[in-house]
Short mmCIF file of C-alpha atoms and ligand atoms in Angstrom, two decimals:
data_model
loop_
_atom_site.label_atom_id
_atom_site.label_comp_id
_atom_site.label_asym_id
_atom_site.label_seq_id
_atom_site.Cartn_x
_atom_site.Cartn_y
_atom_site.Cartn_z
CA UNK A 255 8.84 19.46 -1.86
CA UNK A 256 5.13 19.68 -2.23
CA UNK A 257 2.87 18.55 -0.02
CA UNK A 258 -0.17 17.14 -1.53
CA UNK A 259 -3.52 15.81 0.57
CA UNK A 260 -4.45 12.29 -1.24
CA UNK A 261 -8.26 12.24 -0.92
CA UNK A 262 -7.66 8.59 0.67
CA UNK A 263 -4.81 8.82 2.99
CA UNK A 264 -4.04 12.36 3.86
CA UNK A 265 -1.32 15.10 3.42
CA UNK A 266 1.86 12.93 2.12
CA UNK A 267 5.19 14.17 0.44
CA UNK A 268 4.87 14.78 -3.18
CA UNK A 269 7.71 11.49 -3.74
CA UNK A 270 4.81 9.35 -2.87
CA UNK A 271 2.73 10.46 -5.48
CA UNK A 272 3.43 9.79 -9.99
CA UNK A 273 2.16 12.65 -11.59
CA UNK A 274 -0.49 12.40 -14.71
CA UNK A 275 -1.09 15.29 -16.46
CA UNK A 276 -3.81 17.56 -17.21
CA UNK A 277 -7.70 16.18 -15.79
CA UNK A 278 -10.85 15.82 -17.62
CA UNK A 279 -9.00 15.16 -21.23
CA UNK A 280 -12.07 12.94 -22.44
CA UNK A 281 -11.68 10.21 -25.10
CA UNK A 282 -12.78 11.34 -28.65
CA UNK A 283 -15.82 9.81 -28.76
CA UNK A 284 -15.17 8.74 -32.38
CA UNK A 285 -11.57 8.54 -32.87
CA UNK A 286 -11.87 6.89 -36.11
CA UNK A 287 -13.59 10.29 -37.90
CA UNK A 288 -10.37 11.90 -36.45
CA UNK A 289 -7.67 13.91 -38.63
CA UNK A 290 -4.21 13.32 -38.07
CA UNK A 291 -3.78 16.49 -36.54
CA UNK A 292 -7.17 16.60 -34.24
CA UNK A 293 -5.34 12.97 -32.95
CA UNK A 294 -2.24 14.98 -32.24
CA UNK A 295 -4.22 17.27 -30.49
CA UNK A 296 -5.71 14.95 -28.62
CA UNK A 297 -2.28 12.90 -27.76
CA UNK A 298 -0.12 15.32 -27.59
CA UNK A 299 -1.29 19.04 -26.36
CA UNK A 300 -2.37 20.22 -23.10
CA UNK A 301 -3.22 23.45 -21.59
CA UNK A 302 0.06 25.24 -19.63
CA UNK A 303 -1.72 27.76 -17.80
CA UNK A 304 -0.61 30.30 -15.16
CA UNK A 305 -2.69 29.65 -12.60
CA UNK A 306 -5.32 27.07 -11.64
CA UNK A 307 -4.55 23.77 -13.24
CA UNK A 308 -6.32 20.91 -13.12
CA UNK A 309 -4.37 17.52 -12.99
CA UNK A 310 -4.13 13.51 -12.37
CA UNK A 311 -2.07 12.07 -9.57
CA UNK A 312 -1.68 9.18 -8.39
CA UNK A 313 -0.85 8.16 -4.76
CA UNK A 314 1.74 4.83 -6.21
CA UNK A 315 3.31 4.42 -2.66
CA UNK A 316 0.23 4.81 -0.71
CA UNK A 317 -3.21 3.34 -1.61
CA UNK A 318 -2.29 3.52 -5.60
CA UNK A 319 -5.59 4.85 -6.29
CA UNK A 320 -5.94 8.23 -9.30
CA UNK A 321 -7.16 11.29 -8.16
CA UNK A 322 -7.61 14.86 -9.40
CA UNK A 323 -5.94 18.23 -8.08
CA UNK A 324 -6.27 21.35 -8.77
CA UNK A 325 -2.61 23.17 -8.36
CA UNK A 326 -1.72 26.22 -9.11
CA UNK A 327 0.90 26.52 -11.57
CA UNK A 328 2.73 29.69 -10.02
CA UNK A 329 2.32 29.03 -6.07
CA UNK A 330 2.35 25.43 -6.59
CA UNK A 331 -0.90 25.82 -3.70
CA UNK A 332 -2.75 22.78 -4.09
CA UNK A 333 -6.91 24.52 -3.51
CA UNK A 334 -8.71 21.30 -4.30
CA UNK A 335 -8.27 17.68 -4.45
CA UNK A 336 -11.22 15.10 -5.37
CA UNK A 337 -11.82 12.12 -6.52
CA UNK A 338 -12.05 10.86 -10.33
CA UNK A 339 -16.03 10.47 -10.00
CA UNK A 340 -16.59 13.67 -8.26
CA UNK A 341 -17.20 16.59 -10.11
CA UNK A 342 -14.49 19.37 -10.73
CA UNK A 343 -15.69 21.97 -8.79
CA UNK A 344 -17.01 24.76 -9.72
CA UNK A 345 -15.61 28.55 -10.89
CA UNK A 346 -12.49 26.97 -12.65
CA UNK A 347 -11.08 26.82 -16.28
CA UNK A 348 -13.27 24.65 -18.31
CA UNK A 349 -12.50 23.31 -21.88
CA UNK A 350 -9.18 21.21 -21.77
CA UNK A 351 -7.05 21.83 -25.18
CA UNK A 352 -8.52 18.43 -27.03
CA UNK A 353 -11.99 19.53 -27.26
CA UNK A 354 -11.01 22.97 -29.02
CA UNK A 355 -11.57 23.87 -32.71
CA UNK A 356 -8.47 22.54 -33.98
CA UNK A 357 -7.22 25.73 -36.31
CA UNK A 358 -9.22 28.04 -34.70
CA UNK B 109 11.66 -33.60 -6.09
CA UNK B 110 8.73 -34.21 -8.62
CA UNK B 111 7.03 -35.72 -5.42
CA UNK B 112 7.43 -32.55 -3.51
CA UNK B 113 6.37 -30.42 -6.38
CA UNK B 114 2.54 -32.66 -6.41
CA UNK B 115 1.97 -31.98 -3.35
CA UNK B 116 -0.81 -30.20 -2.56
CA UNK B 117 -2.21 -28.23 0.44
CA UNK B 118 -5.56 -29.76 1.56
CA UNK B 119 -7.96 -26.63 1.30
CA UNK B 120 -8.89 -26.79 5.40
CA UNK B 121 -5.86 -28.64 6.75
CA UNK B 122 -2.13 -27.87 7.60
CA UNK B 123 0.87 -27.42 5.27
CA UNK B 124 3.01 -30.41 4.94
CA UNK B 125 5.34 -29.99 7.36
CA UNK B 126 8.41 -31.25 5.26
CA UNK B 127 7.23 -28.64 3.05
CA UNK B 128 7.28 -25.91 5.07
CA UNK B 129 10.84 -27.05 5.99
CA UNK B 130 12.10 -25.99 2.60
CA UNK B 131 11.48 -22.73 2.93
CA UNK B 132 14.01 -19.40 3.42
CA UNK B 133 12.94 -16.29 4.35
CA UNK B 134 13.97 -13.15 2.36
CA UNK B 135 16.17 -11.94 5.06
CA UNK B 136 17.65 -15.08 6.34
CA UNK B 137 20.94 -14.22 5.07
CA UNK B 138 20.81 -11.29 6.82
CA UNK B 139 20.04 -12.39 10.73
CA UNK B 140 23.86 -12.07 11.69
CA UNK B 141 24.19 -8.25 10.37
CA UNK B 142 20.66 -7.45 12.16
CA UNK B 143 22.07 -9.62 15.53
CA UNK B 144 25.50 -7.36 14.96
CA UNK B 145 23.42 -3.97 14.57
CA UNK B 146 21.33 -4.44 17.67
CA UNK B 147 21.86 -3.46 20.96
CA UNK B 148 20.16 -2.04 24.33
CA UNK B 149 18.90 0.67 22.42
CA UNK B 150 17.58 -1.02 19.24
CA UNK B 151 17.02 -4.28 17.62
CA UNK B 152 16.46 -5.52 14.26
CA UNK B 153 14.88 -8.61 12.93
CA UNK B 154 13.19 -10.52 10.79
CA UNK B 155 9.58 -12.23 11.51
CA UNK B 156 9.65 -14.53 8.80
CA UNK B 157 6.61 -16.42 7.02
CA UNK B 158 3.77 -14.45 8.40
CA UNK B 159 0.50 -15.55 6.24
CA UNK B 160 0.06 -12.56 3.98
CA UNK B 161 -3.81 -12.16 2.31
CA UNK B 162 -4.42 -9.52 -0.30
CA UNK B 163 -8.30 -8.91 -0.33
CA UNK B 164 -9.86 -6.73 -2.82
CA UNK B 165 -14.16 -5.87 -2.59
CA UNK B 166 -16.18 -2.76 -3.17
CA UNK B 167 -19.76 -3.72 -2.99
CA UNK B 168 -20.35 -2.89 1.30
CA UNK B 169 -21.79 -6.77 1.92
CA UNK B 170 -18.50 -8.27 0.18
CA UNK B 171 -16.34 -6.72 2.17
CA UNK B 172 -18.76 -6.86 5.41
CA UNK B 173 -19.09 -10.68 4.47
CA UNK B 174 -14.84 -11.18 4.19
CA UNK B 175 -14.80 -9.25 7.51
CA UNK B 176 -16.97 -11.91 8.94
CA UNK B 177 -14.76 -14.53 7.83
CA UNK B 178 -11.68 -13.29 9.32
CA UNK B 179 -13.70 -12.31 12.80
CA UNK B 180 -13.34 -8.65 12.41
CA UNK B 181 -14.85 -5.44 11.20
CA UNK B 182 -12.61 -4.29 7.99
CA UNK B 183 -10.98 -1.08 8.43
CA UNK B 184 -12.23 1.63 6.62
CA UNK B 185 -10.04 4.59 7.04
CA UNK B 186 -6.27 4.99 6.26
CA UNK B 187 -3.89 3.65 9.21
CA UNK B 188 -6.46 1.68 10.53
CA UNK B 189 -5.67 -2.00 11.77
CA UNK B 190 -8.70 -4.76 12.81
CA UNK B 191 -7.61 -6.94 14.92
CA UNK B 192 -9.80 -10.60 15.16
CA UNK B 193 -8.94 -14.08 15.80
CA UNK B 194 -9.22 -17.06 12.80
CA UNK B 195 -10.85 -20.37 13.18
CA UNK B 196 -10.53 -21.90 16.85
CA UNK B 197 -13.99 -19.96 17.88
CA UNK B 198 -15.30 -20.76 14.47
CA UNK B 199 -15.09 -17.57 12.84
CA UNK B 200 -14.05 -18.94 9.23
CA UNK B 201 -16.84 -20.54 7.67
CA UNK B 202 -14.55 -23.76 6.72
CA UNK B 203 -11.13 -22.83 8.35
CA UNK B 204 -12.18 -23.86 11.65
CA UNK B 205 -11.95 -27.92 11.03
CA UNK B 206 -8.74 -27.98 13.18
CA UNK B 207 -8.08 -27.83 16.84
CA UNK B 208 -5.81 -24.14 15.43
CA UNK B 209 -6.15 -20.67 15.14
CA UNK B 210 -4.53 -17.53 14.77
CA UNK B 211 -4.69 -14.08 15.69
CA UNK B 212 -5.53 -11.82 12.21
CA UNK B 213 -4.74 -8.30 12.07
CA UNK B 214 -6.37 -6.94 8.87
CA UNK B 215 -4.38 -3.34 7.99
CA UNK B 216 -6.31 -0.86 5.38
CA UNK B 217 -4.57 -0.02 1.89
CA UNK B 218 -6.68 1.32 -0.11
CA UNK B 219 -10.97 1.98 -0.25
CA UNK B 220 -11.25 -1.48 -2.06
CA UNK B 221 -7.63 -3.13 -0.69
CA UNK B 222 -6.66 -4.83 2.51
CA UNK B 223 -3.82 -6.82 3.71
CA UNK B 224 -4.92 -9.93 6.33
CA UNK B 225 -1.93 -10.54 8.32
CA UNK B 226 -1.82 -14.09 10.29
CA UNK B 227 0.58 -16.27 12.03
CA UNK B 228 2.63 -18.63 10.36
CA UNK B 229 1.34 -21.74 9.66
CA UNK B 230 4.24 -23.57 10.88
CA UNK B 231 3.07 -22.38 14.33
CA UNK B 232 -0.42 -21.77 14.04
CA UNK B 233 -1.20 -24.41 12.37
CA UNK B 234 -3.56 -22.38 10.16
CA UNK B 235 -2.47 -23.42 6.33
CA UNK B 236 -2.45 -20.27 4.27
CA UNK B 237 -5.17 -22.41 1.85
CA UNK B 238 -7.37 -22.57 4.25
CA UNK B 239 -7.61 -18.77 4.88
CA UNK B 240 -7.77 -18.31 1.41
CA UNK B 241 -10.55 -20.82 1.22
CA UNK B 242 -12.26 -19.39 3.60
CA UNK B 243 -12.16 -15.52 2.13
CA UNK B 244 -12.72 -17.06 -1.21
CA UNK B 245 -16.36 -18.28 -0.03
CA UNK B 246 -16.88 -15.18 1.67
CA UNK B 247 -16.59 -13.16 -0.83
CA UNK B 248 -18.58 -15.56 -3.78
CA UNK B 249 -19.49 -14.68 -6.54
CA UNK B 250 -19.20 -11.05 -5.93
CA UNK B 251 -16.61 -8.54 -7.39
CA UNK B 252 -13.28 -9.23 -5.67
CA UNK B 253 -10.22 -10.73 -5.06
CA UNK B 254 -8.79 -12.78 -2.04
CA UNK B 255 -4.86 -13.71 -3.58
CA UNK B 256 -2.40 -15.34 -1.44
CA UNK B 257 0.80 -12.54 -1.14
CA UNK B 258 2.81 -14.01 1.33
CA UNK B 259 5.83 -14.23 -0.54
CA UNK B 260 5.37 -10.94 -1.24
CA UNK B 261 6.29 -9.11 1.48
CA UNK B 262 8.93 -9.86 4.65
CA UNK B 263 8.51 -8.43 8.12
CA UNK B 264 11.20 -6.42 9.52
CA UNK B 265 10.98 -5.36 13.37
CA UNK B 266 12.28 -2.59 15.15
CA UNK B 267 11.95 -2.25 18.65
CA UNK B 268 13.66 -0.49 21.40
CA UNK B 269 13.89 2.60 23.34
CA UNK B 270 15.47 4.20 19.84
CA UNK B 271 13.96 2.15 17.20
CA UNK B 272 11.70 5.93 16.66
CA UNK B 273 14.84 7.72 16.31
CA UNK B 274 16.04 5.48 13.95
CA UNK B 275 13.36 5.48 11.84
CA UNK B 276 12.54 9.33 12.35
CA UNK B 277 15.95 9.94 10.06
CA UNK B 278 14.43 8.10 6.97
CA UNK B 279 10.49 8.01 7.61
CA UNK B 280 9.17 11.39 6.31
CA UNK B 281 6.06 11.39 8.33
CA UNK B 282 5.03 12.32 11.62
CA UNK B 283 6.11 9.26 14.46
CA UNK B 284 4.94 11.06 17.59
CA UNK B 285 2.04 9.03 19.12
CA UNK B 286 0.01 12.11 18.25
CA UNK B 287 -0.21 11.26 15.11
CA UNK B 288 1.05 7.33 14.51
CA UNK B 289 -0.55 5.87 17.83
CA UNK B 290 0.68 1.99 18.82
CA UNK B 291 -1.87 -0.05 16.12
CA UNK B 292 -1.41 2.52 12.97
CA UNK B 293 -0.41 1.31 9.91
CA UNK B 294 0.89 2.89 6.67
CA UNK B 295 1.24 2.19 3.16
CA UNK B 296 4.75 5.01 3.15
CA UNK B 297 8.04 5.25 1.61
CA UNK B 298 10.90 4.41 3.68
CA UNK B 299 14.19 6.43 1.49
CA UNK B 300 12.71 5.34 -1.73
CA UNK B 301 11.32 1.89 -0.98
CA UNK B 302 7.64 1.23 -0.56
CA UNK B 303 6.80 -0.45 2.62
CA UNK B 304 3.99 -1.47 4.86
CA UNK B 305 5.24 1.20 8.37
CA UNK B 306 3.23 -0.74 11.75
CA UNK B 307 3.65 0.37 14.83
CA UNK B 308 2.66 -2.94 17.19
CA UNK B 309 3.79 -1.26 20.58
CA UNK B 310 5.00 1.92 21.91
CA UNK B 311 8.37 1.13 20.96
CA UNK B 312 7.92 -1.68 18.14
CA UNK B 313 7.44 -0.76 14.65
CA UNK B 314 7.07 -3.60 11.93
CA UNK B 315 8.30 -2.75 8.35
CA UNK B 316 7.02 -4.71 5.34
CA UNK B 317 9.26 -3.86 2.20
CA UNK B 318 8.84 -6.03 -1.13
CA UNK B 319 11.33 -9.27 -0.73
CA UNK B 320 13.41 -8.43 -3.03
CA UNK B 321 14.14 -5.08 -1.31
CA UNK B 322 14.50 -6.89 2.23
CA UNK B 323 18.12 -6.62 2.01
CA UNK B 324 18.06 -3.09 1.29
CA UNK B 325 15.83 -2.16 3.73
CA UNK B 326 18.12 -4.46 6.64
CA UNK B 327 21.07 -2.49 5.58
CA UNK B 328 19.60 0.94 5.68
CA UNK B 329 18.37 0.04 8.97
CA UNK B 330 21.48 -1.22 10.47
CA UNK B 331 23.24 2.51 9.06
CA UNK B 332 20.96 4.47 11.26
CA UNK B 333 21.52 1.87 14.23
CA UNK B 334 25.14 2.38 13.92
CA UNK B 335 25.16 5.82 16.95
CA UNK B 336 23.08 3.39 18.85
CA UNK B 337 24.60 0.45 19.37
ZN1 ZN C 231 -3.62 7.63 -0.93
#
């Protein structure tokens, strides 16, 4: 069981929380000029690092509000949590999968 | 019946009183099992009809504003409860035509979400439209929301010498007054139902699960009463 400190209401049980998926996977800006597959990519692939991850939760059976952590894949420690207009701090992986060269 | 169904709750006055009559609490069914499960130790029942306000603001001055209207300062930190009182002293800006009031306890849910908690307005005499009525001008034009949720929710009470112990085998957080002092509330699980955890004295603790999982909630309860009573 994973502890994990909402940035609203404290440490709480991870069965409180609904997990999201990878952070910071931004909207094409122009999904119309789009191939099928750079879509895909955007729909369908995310980073599966080991290490430093950074992901949505939300906190459904406490305030319900979206937040982003950043969880380590291997120790499961959770090193930061922050809120969706704060910035993700600094010295972590950058680029999530979607806005890669697709076929690079 | 199509009379009843017109009838209409005057925005600053009482409830119809015939109307009120018709009503049945989510765990009314239920009073005998809770009467059954309680004992010295522990006791379980329901506190039907309290007045139930969900208020929604961001902008500081709306929710400072609402505050006003209810007679308290809003919360603004998880757990916290505001307690005021409603009308009598004039407080609401129109819900204070009546000779009643009611005490409000105002519990945080969220950064932008509250829950007003008031009497019933079979006793208080304070109709649920006129809170509503009251929030509603409060708040103005501003970005918001002030929704009647009574129905929503039922109050379940717990008190007794071992109503902690009870709950400590189902509640996964921390119950010592060192961290849930008498006036906390939480927005928590209880086994996998969401509920409203309150504790209103040093051995009373109010839970507020959906209606529809009232009956869940009473039976759970009464199962970890059962070496109690
Ligand atoms: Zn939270």
């Amino acid at each position: 069981m994973m502890v994990i400190p909402c940035p609203f209401c404290g440490p709480r049980n991870e069965t409180e929380y609904t997990y999201g998926g990878q952070a910071h996977v931004a909207y094409p800006e122009n999904p119309d000029a789009l191939t099928d597959e750079q879509w895909a990519q955007f729909l369908f692939y995310r980073d599966n690092p080991r290490g430093s991850y950074a992901e949505r939760w939300q906190h459904s059976a406490g305030c319900r509000k979206w937040f982003n952590a950043v969880r380590n894949t291997h120790t499961y420690e959770i090193t930061h949590v922050y809120r969706l207009d704060q910035a993700r701090p600094d010295g972590l992986p950058k680029a999530p999968l979607a806005t890669k060269e697709v076929g690079a | 019946m199509a009379e009843q169904m017109t009838v209409k709750p005057a925005a600053t006055g009482t409830t119809d009183a015939a109307v009120l009559g018709y009503r049945r609490s989510p765990a009314h069914h239920l009073a005998e099992l809770m009467a059954a499960a309680s004992g010295e130790q522990v006791r379980l029942r329901e506190v039907p009809f309290l007045t139930q306000i969900t208020i929604r603001a961001t902008a500081p001055e709306a929710v400072e504003a609402v505050g006003n209207a209810l007679g308290v300062t809003m919360p603004s930190a998880v757990g916290e409860v505001a307690q005021g009182e409603f009308g009598e002293g004039g407080s609401g800006s129109s819900g204070s035509s009546g000779s009643s009031g009611s005490s409000v306890s105002v519990v945080w849910l969220s950064p932008d979400e509250w829950l007003a908690v008031l009497g019933d307005e079979a006793d208080t005499g304070v109709s649920i439209a006129a809170v509503v009525e009251s929030l509603s001008v409060a708040l103005g034009e501003r970005r918001g929301q002030v929704v009647d949720v009574s129905s929503n929710r039922t109050t379940l009470e717990l008190s007794g010498s071992k109503a902690r112990a009870v709950l400590d085998k189902t509640i996964e957080l921390d119950l010592h007054p060192r961290e849930f002092p008498v006036g906390r509330a939480v927005s928590t699980q209880m086994e996998s139902v969401a509920v409203i955890l309150w504790r209103s004295a040093d051995d009373t603790w109010l839970l507020m699960p959906r209606a529809s999982f009232a009956e869940h909630v009473v039976g759970w309860l009464a199962d970890g009463m059962r070496e109690f009573s």
